[in-house]
PDB file of C-alpha atoms and ligand atoms in Angstrom:
ATOM      1  CA  MET A 118      -0.006   0.137  -0.045  1.00 41.00           C
ATOM      2  CA  ARG A 119       1.459   3.370  -1.222  1.00 47.00           C
ATOM      3  CA  PRO A 120       0.859   6.105   1.391  1.00 46.00           C
ATOM      4  CA  ARG A 121       0.430   8.793  -1.150  1.00 47.00           C
ATOM      5  CA  ARG A 122      -3.099   6.855  -2.095  1.00 47.00           C
ATOM      6  CA  PHE A 123      -4.663   7.344   1.517  1.00 43.00           C
ATOM      7  CA  PRO A 124      -5.837  11.276   0.804  1.00 49.00           C
ATOM      8  CA  ARG A 125      -7.517  10.533  -2.753  1.00 51.00           C
ATOM      9  CA  THR A 126      -9.516   7.323  -1.269  1.00 47.00           C
ATOM     10  CA  THR A 127     -10.377   9.459   1.572  1.00 48.00           C
ATOM     11  CA  LEU A 128     -11.398  12.315  -0.625  1.00 47.00           C
ATOM     12  CA  THR A 129     -13.534   9.567  -3.025  1.00 46.00           C
ATOM     13  CA  VAL A 130     -15.917   8.470  -0.178  1.00 47.00           C
ATOM     14  CA  MET A 131     -16.322  11.820   0.958  1.00 45.00           C
ATOM     15  CA  THR A 132     -17.155  13.075  -2.019  1.00 48.00           C
ATOM     16  CA  ALA A 133     -19.312  10.121  -3.454  1.00 45.00           C
ATOM     17  CA  VAL A 134     -21.189  10.442   0.311  1.00 42.00           C
ATOM     18  CA  THR A 135     -21.944  14.446  -0.288  1.00 45.00           C
ATOM     19  CA  ALA A 136     -22.942  13.171  -4.090  1.00 46.00           C
ATOM     20  CA  ALA A 137     -25.242  10.632  -2.675  1.00 41.00           C
ATOM     21  CA  ALA A 138     -26.680  13.320  -0.194  1.00 39.00           C
ATOM     22  CA  LEU A 139     -27.495  15.673  -2.944  1.00 39.00           C
ATOM     23  CA  LEU A 140     -29.141  12.823  -4.989  1.00 39.00           C
ATOM     24  CA  GLY A 141     -31.036  11.988  -2.188  1.00 34.00           C
ATOM     25  CA  ALA A 142     -29.822   8.254  -3.329  1.00 34.00           C
ATOM     26  CA  ALA A 143     -28.528   5.143  -1.546  1.00 33.00           C
ATOM     27  CA  SER A 144     -27.562   4.085   2.099  1.00 29.00           C
ATOM     28  CA  TRP A 145     -24.521   5.792   3.466  1.00 27.00           C
ATOM     29  CA  ALA A 146     -22.644   2.313   3.939  1.00 28.00           C
ATOM     30  CA  ALA A 147     -23.719   1.160   0.308  1.00 34.00           C
ATOM     31  CA  VAL A 148     -21.884   4.451  -0.904  1.00 34.00           C
ATOM     32  CA  ALA A 149     -19.102   4.166   0.946  1.00 34.00           C
ATOM     33  CA  GLY A 150     -18.436   0.455  -0.479  1.00 34.00           C
ATOM     34  CA  ALA A 151     -19.156   1.170  -3.814  1.00 36.00           C
ATOM     35  CA  ALA A 152     -16.163   4.058  -3.631  1.00 34.00           C
ATOM     36  CA  ARG A 153     -13.952   1.317  -2.499  1.00 34.00           C
ATOM     37  CA  ALA A 154     -15.172  -1.186  -5.026  1.00 37.00           C
ATOM     38  CA  PRO A 155     -11.873  -2.671  -7.181  1.00 45.00           C
ATOM     39  CA  ASP A 156     -12.556  -1.409 -10.957  1.00 49.00           C
ATOM     40  CA  GLY A 157     -14.793   0.990 -13.156  1.00 47.00           C
ATOM     41  CA  SER A 158     -15.555  -1.924 -15.544  1.00 81.00           C
ATOM     42  CA  ALA A 159     -18.496  -0.800 -17.667  1.00 92.00           C
ATOM     43  CA  LEU A 160     -16.639   1.979 -18.616  1.00 94.00           C
ATOM     44  CA  ARG A 161     -14.124  -0.117 -19.727  1.00 93.00           C
ATOM     45  CA  THR A 162     -16.960  -1.874 -21.720  1.00 93.00           C
ATOM     46  CA  ILE A 163     -18.048   0.896 -23.348  1.00 95.00           C
ATOM     47  CA  MET A 164     -14.666   2.193 -24.572  1.00 95.00           C
ATOM     48  CA  ARG A 165     -14.104  -0.938 -26.267  1.00 95.00           C
ATOM     49  CA  GLU A 166     -17.012  -0.825 -27.498  1.00 96.00           C
ATOM     50  CA  MET A 167     -16.157   2.653 -29.188  1.00 97.00           C
ATOM     51  CA  GLY A 168     -12.965   1.333 -30.094  1.00 98.00           C
ATOM     52  CA  ARG A 169     -14.862  -1.535 -32.292  1.00 98.00           C
ATOM     53  CA  ASP A 170     -17.013   1.533 -33.645  1.00 98.00           C
ATOM     54  CA  MET A 171     -13.981   3.336 -35.225  1.00 98.00           C
ATOM     55  CA  GLN A 172     -12.525   0.289 -36.657  1.00 98.00           C
ATOM     56  CA  VAL A 173     -16.228  -0.322 -38.344  1.00 98.00           C
ATOM     57  CA  VAL A 174     -15.719   4.000 -39.609  1.00 98.00           C
ATOM     58  CA  THR A 175     -12.286   3.206 -40.891  1.00 98.00           C
ATOM     59  CA  ASP A 176     -13.075  -0.122 -42.760  1.00 98.00           C
ATOM     60  CA  GLY A 177     -16.097   2.396 -43.755  1.00 98.00           C
ATOM     61  CA  ILE A 178     -14.373   5.024 -45.105  1.00 98.00           C
ATOM     62  CA  ALA A 179     -11.890   2.422 -46.831  1.00 98.00           C
ATOM     63  CA  ARG A 180     -14.724   1.401 -48.849  1.00 98.00           C
ATOM     64  CA  GLU A 181     -16.672   4.681 -48.680  1.00 98.00           C
ATOM     65  CA  ASP A 182     -19.286   2.918 -47.450  1.00 98.00           C
ATOM     66  CA  TRP A 183     -20.770   6.345 -46.570  1.00 98.00           C
ATOM     67  CA  ALA A 184     -23.738   4.377 -45.067  1.00 98.00           C
ATOM     68  CA  LEU A 185     -22.163   2.483 -42.831  1.00 98.00           C
ATOM     69  CA  VAL A 186     -19.942   5.200 -41.567  1.00 98.00           C
ATOM     70  CA  ALA A 187     -23.560   6.973 -40.989  1.00 98.00           C
ATOM     71  CA  LYS A 188     -24.988   4.072 -39.035  1.00 98.00           C
ATOM     72  CA  THR A 189     -21.881   3.656 -36.890  1.00 98.00           C
ATOM     73  CA  ALA A 190     -21.448   7.347 -35.718  1.00 98.00           C
ATOM     74  CA  PRO A 191     -24.679   7.945 -33.467  1.00 98.00           C
ATOM     75  CA  ARG A 192     -23.435   4.816 -31.758  1.00 98.00           C
ATOM     76  CA  LEU A 193     -20.221   6.675 -30.905  1.00 98.00           C
ATOM     77  CA  ALA A 194     -22.349  10.147 -30.034  1.00 98.00           C
ATOM     78  CA  ASP A 195     -24.655   8.377 -27.928  1.00 97.00           C
ATOM     79  CA  HIS A 196     -22.691   5.214 -26.216  1.00 96.00           C
ATOM     80  CA  ARG A 197     -23.773   3.915 -23.239  1.00 93.00           C
ATOM     81  CA  GLN A 198     -23.472   4.930 -19.748  1.00 93.00           C
ATOM     82  CA  PRO A 199     -22.486   2.921 -17.117  1.00 94.00           C
ATOM     83  CA  PRO A 200     -24.779   1.936 -14.448  1.00 94.00           C
ATOM     84  CA  LEU A 201     -25.465   4.379 -11.328  1.00 94.00           C
ATOM     85  CA  ALA A 202     -22.968   3.134  -8.851  1.00 92.00           C
ATOM     86  CA  GLU A 203     -20.042   3.325 -11.019  1.00 93.00           C
ATOM     87  CA  LYS A 204     -20.588   6.607 -12.010  1.00 93.00           C
ATOM     88  CA  MET A 205     -20.925   7.446  -8.735  1.00 94.00           C
ATOM     89  CA  ARG A 206     -17.608   5.861  -8.158  1.00 92.00           C
ATOM     90  CA  VAL A 207     -16.398   7.722 -10.880  1.00 94.00           C
ATOM     91  CA  LEU A 208     -17.693  10.813 -10.596  1.00 95.00           C
ATOM     92  CA  GLY A 209     -16.212  10.973  -6.397  1.00 95.00           C
ATOM     93  CA  PHE A 210     -12.973   9.899  -7.998  1.00 95.00           C
ATOM     94  CA  LEU A 211     -13.158  12.359 -10.651  1.00 96.00           C
ATOM     95  CA  GLY A 212     -13.912  15.620  -7.754  1.00 96.00           C
ATOM     96  CA  ASN A 213     -13.334  18.730  -8.796  1.00 97.00           C
ATOM     97  CA  ASP A 214     -12.338  16.676 -12.787  1.00 97.00           C
ATOM     98  CA  ALA A 215     -15.895  15.745 -13.292  1.00 97.00           C
ATOM     99  CA  GLY A 216     -16.596  18.781 -15.511  1.00 97.00           C
ATOM    100  CA  ALA A 217     -13.332  18.927 -17.830  1.00 98.00           C
ATOM    101  CA  PHE A 218     -14.277  15.142 -17.835  1.00 97.00           C
ATOM    102  CA  ARG A 219     -17.609  15.371 -18.754  1.00 97.00           C
ATOM    103  CA  GLN A 220     -16.425  18.208 -21.939  1.00 98.00           C
ATOM    104  CA  HIS A 221     -14.233  16.052 -23.306  1.00 98.00           C
ATOM    105  CA  ASP A 222     -17.188  13.482 -23.587  1.00 97.00           C
ATOM    106  CA  ALA A 223     -19.431  16.134 -24.924  1.00 98.00           C
ATOM    107  CA  ARG A 224     -16.328  17.101 -27.682  1.00 98.00           C
ATOM    108  CA  THR A 225     -16.511  13.613 -28.580  1.00 98.00           C
ATOM    109  CA  LYS A 226     -20.251  13.610 -28.842  1.00 98.00           C
ATOM    110  CA  GLN A 227     -20.055  16.427 -30.820  1.00 98.00           C
ATOM    111  CA  ALA A 228     -17.022  15.130 -33.566  1.00 98.00           C
ATOM    112  CA  ALA A 229     -19.031  11.939 -33.730  1.00 98.00           C
ATOM    113  CA  GLN A 230     -22.596  14.212 -34.526  1.00 98.00           C
ATOM    114  CA  ALA A 231     -20.565  16.072 -37.407  1.00 98.00           C
ATOM    115  CA  LEU A 232     -19.113  12.773 -38.793  1.00 98.00           C
ATOM    116  CA  GLY A 233     -22.426  11.049 -38.892  1.00 98.00           C
ATOM    117  CA  GLN A 234     -23.747  14.158 -40.939  1.00 98.00           C
ATOM    118  CA  ALA A 235     -20.534  14.651 -42.940  1.00 98.00           C
ATOM    119  CA  ALA A 236     -21.289  10.564 -43.745  1.00 98.00           C
ATOM    120  CA  GLN A 237     -24.946  11.352 -44.555  1.00 98.00           C
ATOM    121  CA  ARG A 238     -24.066  14.032 -47.270  1.00 98.00           C
ATOM    122  CA  ARG A 239     -21.702  11.386 -48.642  1.00 98.00           C
ATOM    123  CA  ASP A 240     -18.413  13.944 -48.346  1.00 98.00           C
ATOM    124  CA  GLY A 241     -15.505  11.937 -48.022  1.00 98.00           C
ATOM    125  CA  GLU A 242     -13.583  14.943 -47.232  1.00 98.00           C
ATOM    126  CA  ALA A 243     -15.370  16.212 -44.607  1.00 98.00           C
ATOM    127  CA  VAL A 244     -16.116  12.192 -43.032  1.00 98.00           C
ATOM    128  CA  ILE A 245     -12.359  12.062 -42.740  1.00 98.00           C
ATOM    129  CA  ALA A 246     -11.815  15.884 -41.333  1.00 98.00           C
ATOM    130  CA  SER A 247     -14.488  15.115 -38.649  1.00 98.00           C
ATOM    131  CA  PHE A 248     -12.983  11.874 -37.871  1.00 98.00           C
ATOM    132  CA  ALA A 249      -9.819  12.918 -37.297  1.00 98.00           C
ATOM    133  CA  THR A 250     -11.374  15.331 -35.137  1.00 98.00           C
ATOM    134  CA  LEU A 251     -12.885  12.741 -33.192  1.00 98.00           C
ATOM    135  CA  GLN A 252      -9.815  10.733 -32.710  1.00 98.00           C
ATOM    136  CA  ARG A 253      -8.287  13.981 -30.908  1.00 98.00           C
ATOM    137  CA  SER A 254     -11.385  13.972 -28.776  1.00 98.00           C
ATOM    138  CA  CYS A 255     -10.844  10.342 -27.440  1.00 98.00           C
ATOM    139  CA  LEU A 256      -7.014  11.426 -27.567  1.00 98.00           C
ATOM    140  CA  ALA A 257      -7.560  14.463 -25.315  1.00 98.00           C
ATOM    141  CA  CYS A 258      -9.568  12.564 -22.532  1.00 98.00           C
ATOM    142  CA  HIS A 259      -7.067   9.385 -22.622  1.00 98.00           C
ATOM    143  CA  GLN A 260      -4.069  11.681 -22.338  1.00 98.00           C
ATOM    144  CA  ARG A 261      -5.339  13.494 -18.850  1.00 97.00           C
ATOM    145  CA  PHE A 262      -8.035  10.884 -17.596  1.00 97.00           C
ATOM    146  CA  ARG A 263      -6.720   6.803 -18.515  1.00 95.00           C
ATOM    147  CA  GLN A 264      -3.712   6.578 -16.524  1.00 95.00           C
ATOM    148  CA  PRO A 265      -5.098   7.682 -13.416  1.00 94.00           C
ATOM    149  CA  PHE A 266      -8.085   5.760 -13.561  1.00 93.00           C
ATOM    150  CA  VAL A 267      -6.175   2.626 -14.259  1.00 91.00           C
ATOM    151  CA  GLU A 268      -4.082   3.366 -11.388  1.00 91.00           C
ATOM    152  CA  HIS A 269      -7.071   4.160  -9.119  1.00 90.00           C
ATOM    153  CA  PHE A 270      -9.661   1.675 -10.130  1.00 87.00           C
ATOM    154  CA  ARG A 271      -7.267  -1.473 -11.009  1.00 81.00           C
ATOM    155  CA  GLY A 272      -4.001  -0.439  -8.975  1.00 83.00           C
ATOM    156  CA  GLN A 273      -1.800  -0.677 -12.066  1.00 73.00           C
ATOM    157  CA  PRO A 274       0.652   1.965 -11.985  1.00 67.00           C
TER     158      PRO A 274
HETATM  159  C1  HEC B 491     -14.341  11.644 -21.191  1.00 90.90           C
HETATM  160  C2  HEC B 491     -13.155  10.401 -21.028  1.00 90.90           C
HETATM  161  C3  HEC B 491     -13.034   9.870 -22.667  1.00 90.90           C
HETATM  162  C4  HEC B 491     -13.063  10.146 -23.907  1.00 90.90           C
HETATM  163  C5  HEC B 491     -13.937  11.352 -24.354  1.00 90.90           C
HETATM  164  C6  HEC B 491     -12.821   8.678 -24.311  1.00 90.90           C
HETATM  165  N1  HEC B 491     -12.372   7.823 -23.983  1.00 90.90           N
HETATM  166 FE1  HEC B 491     -11.857   6.077 -23.803  1.00 90.90          FE
HETATM  167  N2  HEC B 491     -11.067   5.576 -22.196  1.00 90.90           N
HETATM  168  C7  HEC B 491     -11.355   6.610 -21.190  1.00 90.90           C
HETATM  169  C8  HEC B 491     -10.466   6.165 -19.954  1.00 90.90           C
HETATM  170  C9  HEC B 491     -10.614   6.954 -18.246  1.00 90.90           C
HETATM  171  C10 HEC B 491     -10.207   4.985 -20.058  1.00 90.90           C
HETATM  172  C11 HEC B 491      -9.235   3.702 -19.183  1.00 90.90           C
HETATM  173  C12 HEC B 491     -10.623   3.350 -18.399  1.00 90.90           C
HETATM  174  C13 HEC B 491      -9.747   1.610 -17.926  1.00 90.90           C
HETATM  175  O1  HEC B 491      -8.838   1.069 -18.747  1.00 90.90           O
HETATM  176  O2  HEC B 491     -10.227   1.654 -16.523  1.00 90.90           O
HETATM  177  C14 HEC B 491     -10.034   4.517 -21.507  1.00 90.90           C
HETATM  178  C15 HEC B 491     -10.098   3.541 -21.949  1.00 90.90           C
HETATM  179  C16 HEC B 491     -10.147   3.396 -23.791  1.00 90.90           C
HETATM  180  C17 HEC B 491      -9.775   2.216 -24.362  1.00 90.90           C
HETATM  181  C18 HEC B 491      -9.311   1.046 -23.304  1.00 90.90           C
HETATM  182  C19 HEC B 491     -10.315   0.005 -22.975  1.00 90.90           C
HETATM  183  C20 HEC B 491      -9.083  -1.320 -22.887  1.00 90.90           C
HETATM  184  O3  HEC B 491      -9.510  -2.626 -23.162  1.00 90.90           O
HETATM  185  O4  HEC B 491      -8.570  -0.802 -21.764  1.00 90.90           O
HETATM  186  C21 HEC B 491     -10.407   2.202 -25.412  1.00 90.90           C
HETATM  187  C22 HEC B 491     -10.569   1.433 -26.473  1.00 90.90           C
HETATM  188  C23 HEC B 491     -10.740   3.375 -25.717  1.00 90.90           C
HETATM  189  N3  HEC B 491     -11.048   4.163 -24.628  1.00 90.90           N
HETATM  190  C24 HEC B 491     -11.645   4.005 -26.773  1.00 90.90           C
HETATM  191  C25 HEC B 491     -12.221   5.328 -26.486  1.00 90.90           C
HETATM  192  C26 HEC B 491     -12.607   5.847 -28.086  1.00 90.90           C
HETATM  193  C27 HEC B 491     -12.937   5.236 -29.479  1.00 90.90           C
HETATM  194  C28 HEC B 491     -13.084   7.071 -28.245  1.00 90.90           C
HETATM  195  C29 HEC B 491     -13.378   8.410 -29.182  1.00 90.90           C
HETATM  196  C30 HEC B 491     -14.325   7.744 -29.761  1.00 90.90           C
HETATM  197  C31 HEC B 491     -12.697   7.236 -26.641  1.00 90.90           C
HETATM  198  N4  HEC B 491     -12.356   6.258 -26.115  1.00 90.90           N
HETATM  199  C32 HEC B 491     -13.322   8.528 -26.178  1.00 90.90           C
HETATM  200  C33 HEC B 491     -11.942   7.877 -21.097  1.00 90.90           C
HETATM  201  C34 HEC B 491     -12.815   8.528 -22.275  1.00 90.90           C
END
């Protein structure tokens, strides 16, 4: 157990409890337990789905299958959400960074919507440009948050 982990964990529990109090949800005990749970696994599953959808889009671009791109883009824009308990853990962990995290997610959504619209217009250049913007939006969130998530929820440095 590395000592520098303590304040973070304490903060997580406190923030999660505050969030629960604000939402009027769940008992304190349940929330404190959830905050200590070992992983953020639904998020990871959702991310893997997004990774696969990006591959489908790449394939669609290569084949100029704009219908396939147009069909796949909304899956990226409106990706699934983790269940409430996991969201609470994530919010508790993020603390003051929750706004920045949401903003990254909103940029991804925006870029995926632009991608879908370009594909509907069958505008190959615009599809590629918005796909690049989309990839940058994934990268930006990963560069800031991936490592801390992996360390915190899975204990892997
Ligand atoms: C709002 C932040 C955010 C955005 C935006 C985001 N991700 Fe992620 N992503 C994460 C975090 C956090 C992890 C690490 C989760 C973990 O490993 O527990 C991650 C992990 C991943 C992984 C690795 C999953 C694994 O098997 O370990 C893939 C693949 C992925 N994201 C794909 C994407 C794609 C594609 C996009 C854009 C279309 C995207 N993500 C946008 C936060 C984000």
